[in-house]
CSV table of C-alpha atoms in Angstrom, one decimal:
chain,number,residue,atom,x,y,z
V,54,UNK,CA,0.0,0.0,-0.1
V,55,UNK,CA,1.2,3.4,-1.0
V,56,UNK,CA,2.3,5.8,2.0
V,57,UNK,CA,2.5,8.9,-0.1
V,58,UNK,CA,-0.6,10.4,1.8
V,59,UNK,CA,1.6,10.4,4.8
V,60,UNK,CA,4.2,12.3,3.3
V,61,UNK,CA,3.5,16.1,3.9
V,62,UNK,CA,5.1,18.9,5.8
V,63,UNK,CA,2.8,19.0,8.9
V,64,UNK,CA,3.2,15.3,9.5
V,65,UNK,CA,7.0,15.7,9.4
V,66,UNK,CA,6.7,18.7,11.6
V,67,UNK,CA,5.3,16.4,14.2
V,68,UNK,CA,7.9,13.6,13.7
V,69,UNK,CA,10.7,16.1,14.5
V,70,UNK,CA,9.2,16.5,18.0
V,71,UNK,CA,9.0,12.7,18.5
V,72,UNK,CA,12.2,10.5,19.7
V,73,UNK,CA,12.2,6.9,21.2
V,74,UNK,CA,10.5,7.2,24.7
V,75,UNK,CA,11.4,3.3,25.4
V,76,UNK,CA,15.1,3.7,24.5
V,77,UNK,CA,15.1,6.9,26.4
V,78,UNK,CA,13.8,5.4,29.4
V,79,UNK,CA,16.3,2.7,29.3
V,80,UNK,CA,19.2,5.3,29.0
V,81,UNK,CA,17.9,7.2,32.1
V,82,UNK,CA,18.1,3.9,33.9
V,83,UNK,CA,21.5,3.2,32.7
V,84,UNK,CA,22.8,6.5,33.7
V,85,UNK,CA,21.5,5.8,37.3
V,86,UNK,CA,22.9,2.3,37.4
V,87,UNK,CA,26.1,2.8,35.0
V,88,UNK,CA,27.3,-0.8,35.9
V,89,UNK,CA,24.5,-2.4,33.7
V,90,UNK,CA,26.0,-0.8,30.8
V,91,UNK,CA,29.4,-2.8,31.5
V,92,UNK,CA,27.3,-5.9,31.6
V,93,UNK,CA,25.4,-5.4,28.3
V,94,UNK,CA,28.7,-4.5,26.8
V,95,UNK,CA,30.1,-8.2,27.7
V,96,UNK,CA,27.0,-9.8,25.9
V,97,UNK,CA,27.8,-11.5,22.7
V,98,UNK,CA,23.9,-12.0,22.2
V,99,UNK,CA,20.6,-10.8,24.0
V,100,UNK,CA,20.1,-13.4,26.7
V,101,UNK,CA,16.8,-15.2,26.2
V,102,UNK,CA,16.0,-14.4,29.9
V,103,UNK,CA,16.9,-10.8,30.7
V,104,UNK,CA,18.4,-10.8,34.2
V,105,UNK,CA,16.4,-10.4,37.0
V,106,UNK,CA,18.2,-7.4,38.5
V,107,UNK,CA,17.8,-5.3,35.5
V,108,UNK,CA,15.0,-2.6,35.8
V,109,UNK,CA,11.6,-2.9,34.1
V,110,UNK,CA,12.4,-0.9,31.2
V,111,UNK,CA,15.3,-2.7,30.4
V,112,UNK,CA,13.2,-6.0,30.3
V,113,UNK,CA,10.6,-4.3,28.0
V,114,UNK,CA,13.3,-2.9,25.7
V,115,UNK,CA,15.3,-6.2,25.2
V,116,UNK,CA,12.2,-8.6,25.0
V,117,UNK,CA,11.3,-6.8,21.9
V,118,UNK,CA,14.4,-8.3,20.4
V,119,UNK,CA,13.4,-12.0,21.3
V,120,UNK,CA,10.5,-11.9,18.6
V,121,UNK,CA,11.6,-13.9,15.5
V,122,UNK,CA,11.0,-12.3,11.9
V,123,UNK,CA,7.9,-13.4,10.2
V,124,UNK,CA,7.9,-15.6,7.3
V,125,UNK,CA,7.8,-12.5,4.8
V,126,UNK,CA,10.4,-10.7,6.9
V,127,UNK,CA,12.4,-13.8,6.6
V,128,UNK,CA,12.2,-14.0,2.8
V,129,UNK,CA,13.3,-10.2,2.7
V,130,UNK,CA,16.1,-10.5,4.9
V,131,UNK,CA,17.5,-13.6,2.9
V,132,UNK,CA,17.2,-11.6,-0.3
V,133,UNK,CA,18.8,-8.6,1.4
V,134,UNK,CA,21.7,-10.6,2.4
V,135,UNK,CA,22.3,-12.2,-0.7
V,136,UNK,CA,22.4,-8.7,-2.6
V,137,UNK,CA,25.1,-7.6,0.0
V,138,UNK,CA,26.9,-11.0,-0.2
V,139,UNK,CA,28.0,-9.8,-3.9
V,140,UNK,CA,28.0,-5.9,-3.7
V,141,UNK,CA,29.2,-5.4,-0.1
V,142,UNK,CA,32.3,-3.6,-1.2
V,143,UNK,CA,30.3,-1.3,-3.5
V,144,UNK,CA,27.6,-0.7,-0.5
V,145,UNK,CA,30.5,0.2,1.8
V,146,UNK,CA,32.1,2.5,-0.4
V,147,UNK,CA,28.6,4.4,-1.0
V,148,UNK,CA,28.5,4.6,2.8
V,149,UNK,CA,31.6,6.6,2.8
V,150,UNK,CA,31.5,8.6,-0.2
V,151,UNK,CA,27.7,9.2,-0.4
V,152,UNK,CA,25.5,8.3,2.5
V,153,UNK,CA,27.4,10.0,5.3
V,154,UNK,CA,28.3,13.1,3.4
V,155,UNK,CA,24.7,13.5,2.2
V,156,UNK,CA,23.6,13.4,5.7
V,157,UNK,CA,26.0,16.0,6.8
V,158,UNK,CA,24.2,18.3,4.2
V,159,UNK,CA,21.1,18.5,6.4
V,160,UNK,CA,21.7,21.2,8.7
V,161,UNK,CA,19.3,20.4,11.6
V,162,UNK,CA,20.6,16.7,11.8
V,163,UNK,CA,24.1,17.7,11.6
V,164,UNK,CA,23.6,19.8,14.7
V,165,UNK,CA,23.6,16.3,16.7
V,166,UNK,CA,26.6,14.8,15.1
V,167,UNK,CA,28.9,17.8,15.3
V,168,UNK,CA,28.5,17.9,19.0
V,169,UNK,CA,29.9,14.4,19.3
V,170,UNK,CA,33.8,15.0,19.7
V,171,UNK,CA,34.3,11.4,18.5
V,172,UNK,CA,32.9,12.1,15.1
V,173,UNK,CA,34.9,15.1,14.6
V,174,UNK,CA,38.1,13.8,16.3
V,175,UNK,CA,38.0,10.1,15.4
V,176,UNK,CA,36.4,10.0,12.1
V,177,UNK,CA,38.1,6.8,10.9
V,178,UNK,CA,36.7,4.9,14.2
V,179,UNK,CA,33.3,6.4,13.7
V,180,UNK,CA,33.1,5.5,10.2
V,181,UNK,CA,34.5,1.9,11.1
V,182,UNK,CA,31.6,1.3,13.7
V,183,UNK,CA,29.1,2.2,11.2
V,184,UNK,CA,30.5,-0.3,8.6
V,185,UNK,CA,30.9,-2.8,11.4
V,186,UNK,CA,27.2,-2.3,12.0
V,187,UNK,CA,26.4,-2.8,8.3
V,188,UNK,CA,28.5,-5.9,8.1
V,189,UNK,CA,26.7,-7.2,11.1
V,190,UNK,CA,23.2,-6.8,10.0
V,191,UNK,CA,23.9,-7.9,6.7
V,192,UNK,CA,25.9,-11.2,7.6
V,193,UNK,CA,24.3,-14.2,5.8
V,194,UNK,CA,21.8,-15.6,8.6
V,195,UNK,CA,21.6,-12.5,10.6
V,196,UNK,CA,18.3,-12.5,12.6
V,197,UNK,CA,17.3,-16.0,11.2
V,198,UNK,CA,20.2,-18.4,12.2
V,199,UNK,CA,22.1,-15.9,14.3
V,200,UNK,CA,20.9,-13.5,17.0
V,201,UNK,CA,24.0,-11.5,17.3
V,202,UNK,CA,22.7,-8.5,15.0
V,203,UNK,CA,19.7,-8.0,17.2
V,204,UNK,CA,22.2,-6.9,19.8
V,205,UNK,CA,24.2,-4.6,17.4
V,206,UNK,CA,20.6,-3.0,16.8
V,207,UNK,CA,19.8,-2.8,20.3
V,208,UNK,CA,23.1,-1.0,20.9
V,209,UNK,CA,22.9,1.3,18.2
V,210,UNK,CA,19.3,2.4,19.4
V,211,UNK,CA,20.6,2.8,22.8
V,212,UNK,CA,23.6,5.1,21.7
V,213,UNK,CA,21.2,7.3,19.8
V,214,UNK,CA,19.3,7.5,23.2
V,215,UNK,CA,22.6,8.2,24.9
V,216,UNK,CA,23.1,11.0,22.5
V,217,UNK,CA,19.7,12.6,22.9
V,218,UNK,CA,20.3,12.1,26.8
V,219,UNK,CA,23.8,14.3,26.6
V,220,UNK,CA,22.3,16.9,24.4
V,221,UNK,CA,19.1,17.6,26.6
V,222,UNK,CA,21.4,17.8,29.6
V,223,UNK,CA,24.5,19.4,28.8
V,224,UNK,CA,24.1,21.0,25.2
V,225,UNK,CA,23.1,24.4,26.4
V,226,UNK,CA,23.3,25.6,23.0
V,227,UNK,CA,20.7,23.4,21.4
V,228,UNK,CA,18.0,25.4,19.8
V,229,UNK,CA,14.3,24.6,19.4
V,230,UNK,CA,14.3,25.0,15.6
V,231,UNK,CA,16.7,22.1,15.3
V,232,UNK,CA,13.7,19.6,16.5
V,233,UNK,CA,14.4,17.1,19.0
V,234,UNK,CA,17.7,15.5,19.0
V,235,UNK,CA,17.7,12.1,16.8
V,236,UNK,CA,14.4,12.5,16.1
V,237,UNK,CA,12.0,10.1,14.1
V,238,UNK,CA,12.3,12.3,10.8
V,239,UNK,CA,16.0,12.3,11.1
V,240,UNK,CA,16.1,8.6,11.8
V,241,UNK,CA,13.9,8.0,8.7
V,242,UNK,CA,16.1,10.1,6.6
V,243,UNK,CA,19.4,8.1,7.8
V,244,UNK,CA,18.0,4.9,7.0
V,245,UNK,CA,17.0,6.3,3.6
V,246,UNK,CA,20.5,7.3,3.2
V,247,UNK,CA,21.7,3.9,4.0
V,248,UNK,CA,19.3,2.2,1.4
V,249,UNK,CA,17.7,4.4,-1.3
V,250,UNK,CA,20.8,6.4,-1.7
V,251,UNK,CA,23.0,3.5,-1.7
V,252,UNK,CA,21.0,2.2,-4.8
V,253,UNK,CA,21.0,5.8,-6.4
V,254,UNK,CA,24.8,6.0,-5.9
V,255,UNK,CA,25.6,2.5,-7.3
V,256,UNK,CA,23.4,3.5,-10.5
V,257,UNK,CA,25.2,6.8,-10.7
V,258,UNK,CA,28.5,5.0,-11.2
V,259,UNK,CA,27.1,2.4,-13.7
V,260,UNK,CA,26.1,-0.4,-11.6
V,261,UNK,CA,22.9,-2.0,-12.7
V,262,UNK,CA,20.4,-2.4,-9.7
V,263,UNK,CA,17.0,-3.7,-10.7
V,264,UNK,CA,13.7,-2.0,-9.2
V,265,UNK,CA,13.4,-5.6,-7.4
V,266,UNK,CA,16.6,-5.2,-5.8
V,267,UNK,CA,15.9,-1.7,-4.7
V,268,UNK,CA,12.6,-2.8,-3.2
V,269,UNK,CA,14.3,-5.9,-1.4
V,270,UNK,CA,16.7,-3.2,0.3
V,271,UNK,CA,13.7,-0.9,1.2
V,272,UNK,CA,12.0,-4.1,2.8
V,273,UNK,CA,15.3,-4.8,4.7
V,274,UNK,CA,15.7,-1.5,6.1
V,275,UNK,CA,11.9,-1.6,7.1
V,276,UNK,CA,12.8,-4.4,9.3
V,277,UNK,CA,16.0,-2.8,10.6
V,278,UNK,CA,14.0,0.3,11.2
V,279,UNK,CA,11.7,-1.4,13.4
V,280,UNK,CA,14.9,-2.8,15.3
V,281,UNK,CA,16.3,0.8,15.5
V,282,UNK,CA,13.1,2.2,17.1
V,283,UNK,CA,11.6,3.9,14.0
V,284,UNK,CA,7.9,4.4,13.4
V,285,UNK,CA,7.8,2.0,10.5
V,286,UNK,CA,4.4,3.2,9.5
V,287,UNK,CA,6.1,6.0,7.7
V,288,UNK,CA,8.6,3.6,6.0
V,289,UNK,CA,8.1,3.6,2.0
V,290,UNK,CA,7.0,0.1,0.6
V,291,UNK,CA,7.9,1.0,-3.0
V,292,UNK,CA,10.7,2.9,-4.9
V,293,UNK,CA,8.0,5.5,-5.7
V,294,UNK,CA,7.4,6.3,-2.1
V,295,UNK,CA,10.9,6.3,-1.3
V,296,UNK,CA,11.6,8.7,-4.0
V,297,UNK,CA,9.0,11.1,-2.7
V,298,UNK,CA,9.9,10.9,0.9
V,299,UNK,CA,13.7,11.6,0.2
V,300,UNK,CA,12.6,14.6,-1.9
V,301,UNK,CA,10.3,16.0,0.9
V,302,UNK,CA,13.1,15.6,3.7
V,303,UNK,CA,15.6,17.1,1.4
V,304,UNK,CA,13.4,20.0,0.6
V,305,UNK,CA,12.9,20.7,4.2
V,306,UNK,CA,16.5,20.4,5.4
V,307,UNK,CA,19.3,20.3,2.9
V,308,UNK,CA,21.0,23.7,3.3
V,309,UNK,CA,24.5,25.3,4.2
V,310,UNK,CA,25.5,25.2,7.9
V,311,UNK,CA,28.9,25.3,9.7
V,312,UNK,CA,27.9,21.9,11.6
V,313,UNK,CA,27.7,20.3,8.1
V,314,UNK,CA,31.0,22.0,6.9
V,315,UNK,CA,32.8,20.9,10.1
V,316,UNK,CA,31.7,17.2,9.9
V,317,UNK,CA,32.6,17.0,6.1
V,318,UNK,CA,36.1,18.6,6.3
V,319,UNK,CA,36.9,16.1,9.2
V,320,UNK,CA,35.6,13.2,7.0
V,321,UNK,CA,37.6,14.4,4.0
V,322,UNK,CA,40.8,14.8,6.3
V,323,UNK,CA,40.4,11.2,7.2
V,324,UNK,CA,40.1,10.2,3.8
V,325,UNK,CA,43.1,11.8,2.6
V,326,UNK,CA,45.3,10.9,5.3
V,327,UNK,CA,44.6,7.2,5.1
V,328,UNK,CA,43.8,7.0,1.3
V,329,UNK,CA,46.3,4.2,-0.2
V,330,UNK,CA,45.0,4.2,-3.7
V,331,UNK,CA,47.1,6.5,-6.2
V,332,UNK,CA,44.0,6.8,-8.2
V,333,UNK,CA,41.9,8.7,-5.5
V,334,UNK,CA,44.8,10.3,-3.7
V,335,UNK,CA,44.1,14.0,-3.5
V,336,UNK,CA,40.7,13.7,-4.9
V,337,UNK,CA,38.3,12.8,-2.0
V,338,UNK,CA,36.7,16.0,-2.2
V,339,UNK,CA,36.1,15.8,-5.8
V,340,UNK,CA,34.7,12.2,-5.4
V,341,UNK,CA,32.5,13.2,-2.6
V,342,UNK,CA,31.0,16.0,-4.6
V,343,UNK,CA,30.7,13.9,-7.5
V,344,UNK,CA,28.2,11.4,-5.5
V,345,UNK,CA,26.4,13.9,-3.5
V,346,UNK,CA,25.9,16.3,-6.5
V,347,UNK,CA,26.0,20.1,-6.9
V,348,UNK,CA,23.3,21.0,-4.3
V,349,UNK,CA,24.5,18.9,-1.5
V,350,UNK,CA,28.2,20.1,-2.3
V,351,UNK,CA,27.1,23.5,-2.2
V,352,UNK,CA,25.3,23.2,1.1
V,353,UNK,CA,28.7,21.1,2.5
V,354,UNK,CA,31.0,24.1,1.1
V,355,UNK,CA,33.0,21.7,-0.9
V,356,UNK,CA,34.0,22.0,-4.5
V,357,UNK,CA,31.7,21.1,-7.3
V,358,UNK,CA,34.0,21.1,-10.0
V,359,UNK,CA,33.0,18.2,-12.2
V,360,UNK,CA,36.6,16.6,-12.7
V,361,UNK,CA,34.8,13.1,-12.4
V,362,UNK,CA,32.3,11.5,-14.9
V,363,UNK,CA,30.2,8.4,-14.3
V,364,UNK,CA,32.3,6.2,-16.5
V,365,UNK,CA,35.4,7.0,-15.0
V,366,UNK,CA,34.2,6.7,-11.2
V,367,UNK,CA,32.5,3.2,-12.2
V,368,UNK,CA,35.8,2.2,-13.8
V,369,UNK,CA,37.6,3.1,-10.8
V,370,UNK,CA,35.2,1.2,-8.2
V,371,UNK,CA,35.3,-1.8,-10.6
V,372,UNK,CA,39.2,-1.7,-10.8
V,373,UNK,CA,39.5,-1.7,-7.1
V,374,UNK,CA,37.0,-4.3,-6.4
V,375,UNK,CA,38.9,-6.6,-8.7
V,376,UNK,CA,42.3,-5.7,-7.2
V,377,UNK,CA,40.9,-6.3,-3.5
V,378,UNK,CA,38.8,-9.5,-4.6
V,379,UNK,CA,39.6,-10.9,-7.7
V,380,UNK,CA,36.1,-11.8,-8.7
V,381,UNK,CA,35.7,-13.6,-5.2
V,382,UNK,CA,33.4,-11.3,-3.3
V,383,UNK,CA,31.5,-12.6,-0.2
V,384,UNK,CA,30.4,-11.0,3.0
V,385,UNK,CA,33.1,-13.3,4.7
V,386,UNK,CA,35.7,-11.5,2.6
V,387,UNK,CA,34.4,-8.0,3.3
V,388,UNK,CA,34.3,-8.7,7.0
V,389,UNK,CA,37.9,-10.3,7.0
V,390,UNK,CA,39.4,-7.6,5.1
V,391,UNK,CA,37.6,-4.8,7.1
V,392,UNK,CA,38.8,-6.3,10.4
V,393,UNK,CA,42.3,-6.7,9.2
V,394,UNK,CA,42.5,-3.0,7.8
V,395,UNK,CA,40.8,-1.6,11.1
V,396,UNK,CA,43.2,-3.2,13.3
V,397,UNK,CA,46.4,-2.2,11.4
V,398,UNK,CA,45.1,1.2,11.3
V,399,UNK,CA,44.0,1.7,15.1
V,400,UNK,CA,45.8,-1.4,16.8
V,401,UNK,CA,42.4,-2.6,18.3
V,402,UNK,CA,39.4,-4.7,17.2
V,403,UNK,CA,36.4,-2.6,16.2
V,404,UNK,CA,33.5,-2.9,18.4
V,405,UNK,CA,30.2,-1.2,19.0
V,406,UNK,CA,29.9,-0.2,22.7
V,407,UNK,CA,27.5,1.6,24.9
V,408,UNK,CA,29.0,4.5,26.9
V,409,UNK,CA,30.4,3.3,30.0
V,410,UNK,CA,30.2,5.9,32.6
V,411,UNK,CA,31.3,5.5,36.4
V,412,UNK,CA,28.7,6.1,39.3
V,413,UNK,CA,29.5,9.6,40.9
């Protein structure tokens, strides 16, 4: 069923006021009992029986993750994982060069991100954590044969709630016109950046993605959205719905901001400092500008000089894919290479952890 009737400015004005009450209550309890965060960080999966000493809010929160996917959801999960298994390298490339920069161009949402010193000062680690999230949730068998991805989603949802908590309590420069931090509209927009825009980016560099594959990814992110605390009644069911929804959010929020400029410069600096490929060395800004387009480039304050054309960028990605995988692409290879590169760069294994605060 089409969701178009839901996509109007007044409705999304309301969504900017709405957060994630269940996760927000959990974080209040975790702040008051910080040792529970340390305990959760030691889990490998969500326990079938939540410890009895956990507050009621945590029982309610985690019990939601013990519900197995429906038959239709299982089908979508299997199809989405098959897509990632053969195109995960392109997916991760779109994440860094398109999805995240595009999110930074949305002024009000960027206000949350710029208040995290870790994003500005540890861009590589934050990018790595996002890649780890994607690799966890797209692992073959995730949510079906393995429960580990449920814990990953629960942690991401709680990290969002921690961000809201810190902004509400400590960001005295937060303005009402930004909306609530990490509100429902921004959550939906981010999920679109990780699904619709990935497909758009792949097509932009000449990769064939069918309408069916695009809708498979939308269905996959509908399921992920449910686990991330998004009001999925607003999530698009068709590519047409997704196109209209992204356009609505873009018209509402894509504009120049100092927050967006700081975020993109931090990301570009990381790319340049760690770029090993001679084909891309010194060209990170131009590549990002090509991917996000002129309007978003202007909002981010980056050069929009067209030194790249689709055929060239597509050839570069294909060449790098062959160089790295020699035609032997799979989720296992993507994960192995990612974990090795992360460890070589930072001297530690990548992990997604809740903030651990000592009791004062």
